[in-house]
Coordinates of C-alpha atoms in Angstrom, one line a residue:
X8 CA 0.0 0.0 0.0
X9 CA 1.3 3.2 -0.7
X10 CA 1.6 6.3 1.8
X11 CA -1.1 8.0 2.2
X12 CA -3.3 5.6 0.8
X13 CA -6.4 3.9 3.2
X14 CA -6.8 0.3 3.3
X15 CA -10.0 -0.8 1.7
X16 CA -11.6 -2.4 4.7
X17 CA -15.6 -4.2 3.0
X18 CA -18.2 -5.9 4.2
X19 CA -18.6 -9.0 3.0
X20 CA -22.2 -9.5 1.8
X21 CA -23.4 -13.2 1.8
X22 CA -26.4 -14.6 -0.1
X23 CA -27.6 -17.7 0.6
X24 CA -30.1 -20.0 -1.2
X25 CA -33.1 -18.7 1.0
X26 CA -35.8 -16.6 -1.0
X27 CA -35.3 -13.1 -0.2
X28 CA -32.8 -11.9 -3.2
X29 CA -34.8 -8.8 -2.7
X30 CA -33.5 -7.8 0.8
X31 CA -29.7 -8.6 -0.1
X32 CA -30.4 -6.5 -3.2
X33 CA -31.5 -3.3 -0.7
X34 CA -28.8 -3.8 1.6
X35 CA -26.2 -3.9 -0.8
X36 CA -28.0 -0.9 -2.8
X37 CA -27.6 1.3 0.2
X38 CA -24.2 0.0 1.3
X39 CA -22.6 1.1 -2.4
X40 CA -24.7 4.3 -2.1
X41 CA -22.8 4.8 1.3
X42 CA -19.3 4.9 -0.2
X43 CA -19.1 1.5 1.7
X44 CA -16.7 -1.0 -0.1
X45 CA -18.6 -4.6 -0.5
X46 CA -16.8 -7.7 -1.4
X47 CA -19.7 -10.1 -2.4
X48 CA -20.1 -14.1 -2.4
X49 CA -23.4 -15.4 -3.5
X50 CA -24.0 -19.2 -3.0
X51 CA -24.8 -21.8 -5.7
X52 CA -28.3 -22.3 -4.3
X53 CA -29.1 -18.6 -4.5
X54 CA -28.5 -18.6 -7.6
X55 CA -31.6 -20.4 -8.5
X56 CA -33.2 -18.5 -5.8
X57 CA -32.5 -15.0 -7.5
X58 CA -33.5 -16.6 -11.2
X59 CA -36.2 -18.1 -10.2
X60 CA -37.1 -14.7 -8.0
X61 CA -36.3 -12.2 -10.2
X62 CA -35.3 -14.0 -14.1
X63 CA -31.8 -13.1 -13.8
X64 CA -29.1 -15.2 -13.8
X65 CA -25.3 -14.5 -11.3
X66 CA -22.4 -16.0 -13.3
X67 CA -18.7 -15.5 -12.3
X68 CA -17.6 -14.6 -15.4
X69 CA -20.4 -12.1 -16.2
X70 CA -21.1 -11.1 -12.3
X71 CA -20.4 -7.1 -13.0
X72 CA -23.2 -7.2 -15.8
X73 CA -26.0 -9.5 -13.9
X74 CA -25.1 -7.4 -10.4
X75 CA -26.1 -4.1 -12.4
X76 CA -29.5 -5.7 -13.8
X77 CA -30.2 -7.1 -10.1
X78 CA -29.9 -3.9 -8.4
X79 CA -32.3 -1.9 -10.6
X80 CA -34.7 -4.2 -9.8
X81 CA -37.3 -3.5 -7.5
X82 CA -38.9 -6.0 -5.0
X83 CA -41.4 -7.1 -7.4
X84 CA -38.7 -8.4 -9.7
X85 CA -39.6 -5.9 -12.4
X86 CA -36.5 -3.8 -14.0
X87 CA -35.8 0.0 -14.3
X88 CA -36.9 0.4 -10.2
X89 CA -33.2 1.7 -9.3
X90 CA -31.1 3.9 -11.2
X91 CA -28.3 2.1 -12.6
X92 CA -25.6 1.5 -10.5
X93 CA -22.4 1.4 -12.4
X94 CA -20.8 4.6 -11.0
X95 CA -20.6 2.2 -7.9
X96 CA -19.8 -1.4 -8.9
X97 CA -16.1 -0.5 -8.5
X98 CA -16.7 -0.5 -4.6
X99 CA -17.7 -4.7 -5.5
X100 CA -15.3 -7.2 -5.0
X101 CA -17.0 -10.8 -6.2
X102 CA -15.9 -13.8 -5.0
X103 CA -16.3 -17.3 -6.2
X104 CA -18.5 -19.3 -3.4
X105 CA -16.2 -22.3 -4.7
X106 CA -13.2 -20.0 -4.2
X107 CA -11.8 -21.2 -0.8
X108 CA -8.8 -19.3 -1.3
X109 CA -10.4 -16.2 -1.4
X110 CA -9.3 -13.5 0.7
X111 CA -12.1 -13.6 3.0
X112 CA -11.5 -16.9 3.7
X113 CA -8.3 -15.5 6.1
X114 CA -9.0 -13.9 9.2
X115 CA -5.6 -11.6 7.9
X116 CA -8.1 -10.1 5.4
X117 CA -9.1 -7.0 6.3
X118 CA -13.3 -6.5 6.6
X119 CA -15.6 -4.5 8.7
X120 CA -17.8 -7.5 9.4
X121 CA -20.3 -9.9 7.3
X122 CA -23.7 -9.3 6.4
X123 CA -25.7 -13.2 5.4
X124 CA -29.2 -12.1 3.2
X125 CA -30.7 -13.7 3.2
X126 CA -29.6 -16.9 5.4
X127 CA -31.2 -20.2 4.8
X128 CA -31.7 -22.8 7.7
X129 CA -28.5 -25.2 5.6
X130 CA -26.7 -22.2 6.1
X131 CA -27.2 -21.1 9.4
X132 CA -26.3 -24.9 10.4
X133 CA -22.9 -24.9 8.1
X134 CA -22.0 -21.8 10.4
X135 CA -23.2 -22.9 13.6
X136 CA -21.1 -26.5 12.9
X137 CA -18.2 -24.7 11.5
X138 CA -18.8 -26.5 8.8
X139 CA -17.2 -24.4 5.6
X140 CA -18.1 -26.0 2.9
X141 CA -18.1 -23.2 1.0
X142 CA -16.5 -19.5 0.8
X143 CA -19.8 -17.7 2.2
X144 CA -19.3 -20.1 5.1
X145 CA -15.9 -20.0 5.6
X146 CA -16.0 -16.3 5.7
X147 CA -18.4 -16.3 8.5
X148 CA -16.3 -18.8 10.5
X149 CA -13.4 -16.3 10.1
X150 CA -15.9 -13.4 11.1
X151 CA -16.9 -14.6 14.2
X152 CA -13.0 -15.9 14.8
X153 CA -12.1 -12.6 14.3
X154 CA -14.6 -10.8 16.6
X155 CA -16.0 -9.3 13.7
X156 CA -19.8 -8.1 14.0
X157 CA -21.7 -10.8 11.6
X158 CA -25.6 -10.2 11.5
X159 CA -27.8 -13.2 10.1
X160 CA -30.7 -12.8 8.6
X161 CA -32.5 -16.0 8.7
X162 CA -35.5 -15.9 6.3
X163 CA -37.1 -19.0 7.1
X164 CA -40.3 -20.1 8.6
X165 CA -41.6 -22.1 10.5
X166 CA -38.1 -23.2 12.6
X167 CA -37.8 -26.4 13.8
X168 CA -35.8 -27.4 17.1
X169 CA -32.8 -28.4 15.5
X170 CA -32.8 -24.4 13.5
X171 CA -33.3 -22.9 16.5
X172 CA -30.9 -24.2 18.6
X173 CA -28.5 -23.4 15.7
X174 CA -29.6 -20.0 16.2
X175 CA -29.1 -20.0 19.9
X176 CA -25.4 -21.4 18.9
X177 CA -24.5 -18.4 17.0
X178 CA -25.7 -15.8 19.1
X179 CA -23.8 -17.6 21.4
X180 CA -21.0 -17.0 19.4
X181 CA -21.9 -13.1 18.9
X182 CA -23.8 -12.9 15.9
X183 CA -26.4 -10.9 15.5
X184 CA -29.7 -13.3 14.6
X185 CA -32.0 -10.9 12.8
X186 CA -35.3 -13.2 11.4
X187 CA -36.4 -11.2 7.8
X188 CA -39.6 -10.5 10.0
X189 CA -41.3 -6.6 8.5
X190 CA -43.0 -4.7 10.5
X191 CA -45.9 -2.0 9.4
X192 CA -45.4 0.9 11.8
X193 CA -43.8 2.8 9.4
X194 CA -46.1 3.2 7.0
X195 CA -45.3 0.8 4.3
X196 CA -47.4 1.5 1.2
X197 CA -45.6 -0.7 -1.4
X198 CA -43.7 -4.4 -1.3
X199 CA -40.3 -2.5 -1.3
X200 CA -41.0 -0.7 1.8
X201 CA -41.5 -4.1 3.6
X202 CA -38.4 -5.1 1.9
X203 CA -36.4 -1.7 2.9
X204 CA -37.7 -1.8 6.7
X205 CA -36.0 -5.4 7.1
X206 CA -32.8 -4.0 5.0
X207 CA -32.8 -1.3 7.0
X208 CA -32.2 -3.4 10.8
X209 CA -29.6 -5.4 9.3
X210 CA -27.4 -2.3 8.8
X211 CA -29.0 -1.0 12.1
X212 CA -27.5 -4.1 13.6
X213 CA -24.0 -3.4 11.2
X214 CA -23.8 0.1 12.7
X215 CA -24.3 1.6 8.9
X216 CA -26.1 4.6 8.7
X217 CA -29.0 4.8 6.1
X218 CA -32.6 6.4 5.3
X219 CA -34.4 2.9 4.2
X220 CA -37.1 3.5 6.4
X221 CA -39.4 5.4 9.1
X222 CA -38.3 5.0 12.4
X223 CA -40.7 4.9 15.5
X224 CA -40.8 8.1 17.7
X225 CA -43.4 6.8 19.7
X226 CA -46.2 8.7 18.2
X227 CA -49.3 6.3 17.9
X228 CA -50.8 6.3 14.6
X229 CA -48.2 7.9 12.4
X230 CA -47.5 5.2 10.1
X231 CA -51.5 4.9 9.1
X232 CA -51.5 8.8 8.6
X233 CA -48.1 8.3 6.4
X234 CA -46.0 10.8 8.3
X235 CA -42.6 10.9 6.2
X236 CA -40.6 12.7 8.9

């Protein structure tokens, strides 16, 4: 690194196999709109999640091209809901979720922390075993290691015994286990709102500034009479 220069410090975004493309889509829209760096490693299963969700497809060798379509989508899965985002791909870094010798997998990598959105139940176990199968798991391993702040969104319902206690594991561990659960208090009038207000806590739970949603001031009513401020 050269003097003067500042290290490039991401998050590392996960997405896992569990439908709810839309919320990692939201977080990773506002984190690039931030000025926050992202390196990204998007499992094989959500793969099929997000073309099955959304008609899109995540290749390696195309990923720069099918990130850009995904984030202008909006939660409904049509196009042209976002701006386009190329003036802030270059924060991305993508990673191959076969890639084990990836730079996040090293706890010597330098990251803010780990962001899993959505996390399915197989990958909330893989973390919770220490398991590692794959980069996006690995890279949480090495999070939590590393006393890094990892925040799981576990979109999944309902949870058996056996998910739950994994759940209890990592929080054990000092994860933050956020469920994808929406709430309506703040006056959600379209899909994307529900989508934004779940976004929103997991970078409330990151410590990452954003304006994704409404927050309470304990004034009963305001989100039926659609108070913006």
């Amino acid at each position: 690194m050269k003097p003067g220069q500042t290290q490039r410090r991401p998050w590392i975004v996960g997405v896992s196999g569990a439908s709810g493309t839309p919320y990692a889509a939201a977080v990773l829209r506002s984190l690039l709109e931030g000025g926050e760096s992202v390196d990204l490693v998007v499992s094989r299963a959500s793969r099929l999640t997000l073309l099955d969700e959304t008609n899109l497809p995540f290749r390696d060798a195309r990923w720069r091209d099918d990130l850009r379509e995904w984030l202008a989508r909006g939660a409904d899965g049509k196009p042209g809901a976002f701006d386009a985002f190329e003036e802030h791909l270059d924060g991305v870094r993508h990673w191959s979720a076969g890639d084990l010798a990836a730079g996040p997998s090293s706890g010597s990598y330098p990251a803010k922390g780990m962001l899993i959105v959505p996390a399915s139940t197989a990958c909330v176990a893989g973390v919770a075993l220490g398991l590692s199968k794959d980069l996006l798991q690995r890279a949480a391993s090495v999070t939590l290691k590393e006393g890094r702040k990892l925040v799981v969104a576990v979109r999944e319902t309902p949870l058996n015994g056996q998910t739950l206690r994994h759940l209890v594991s990592l929080d054990d561990a000092g994860a933050t286990v956020l469920p994808a659960s929406p709430a309506f208090y703040a006056g959600a009038t379209h899909i994307q709102d529900l989508v934004d207000f779940v976004a929103g806590r997991v970078l409330d739970a990151a410590g990452v500034e954003h304006g994704l949603y409404r927050r309470w001031k304990g004034e009963l009513g305001s989100g039926s009479r659609g108070d913006t401020t």
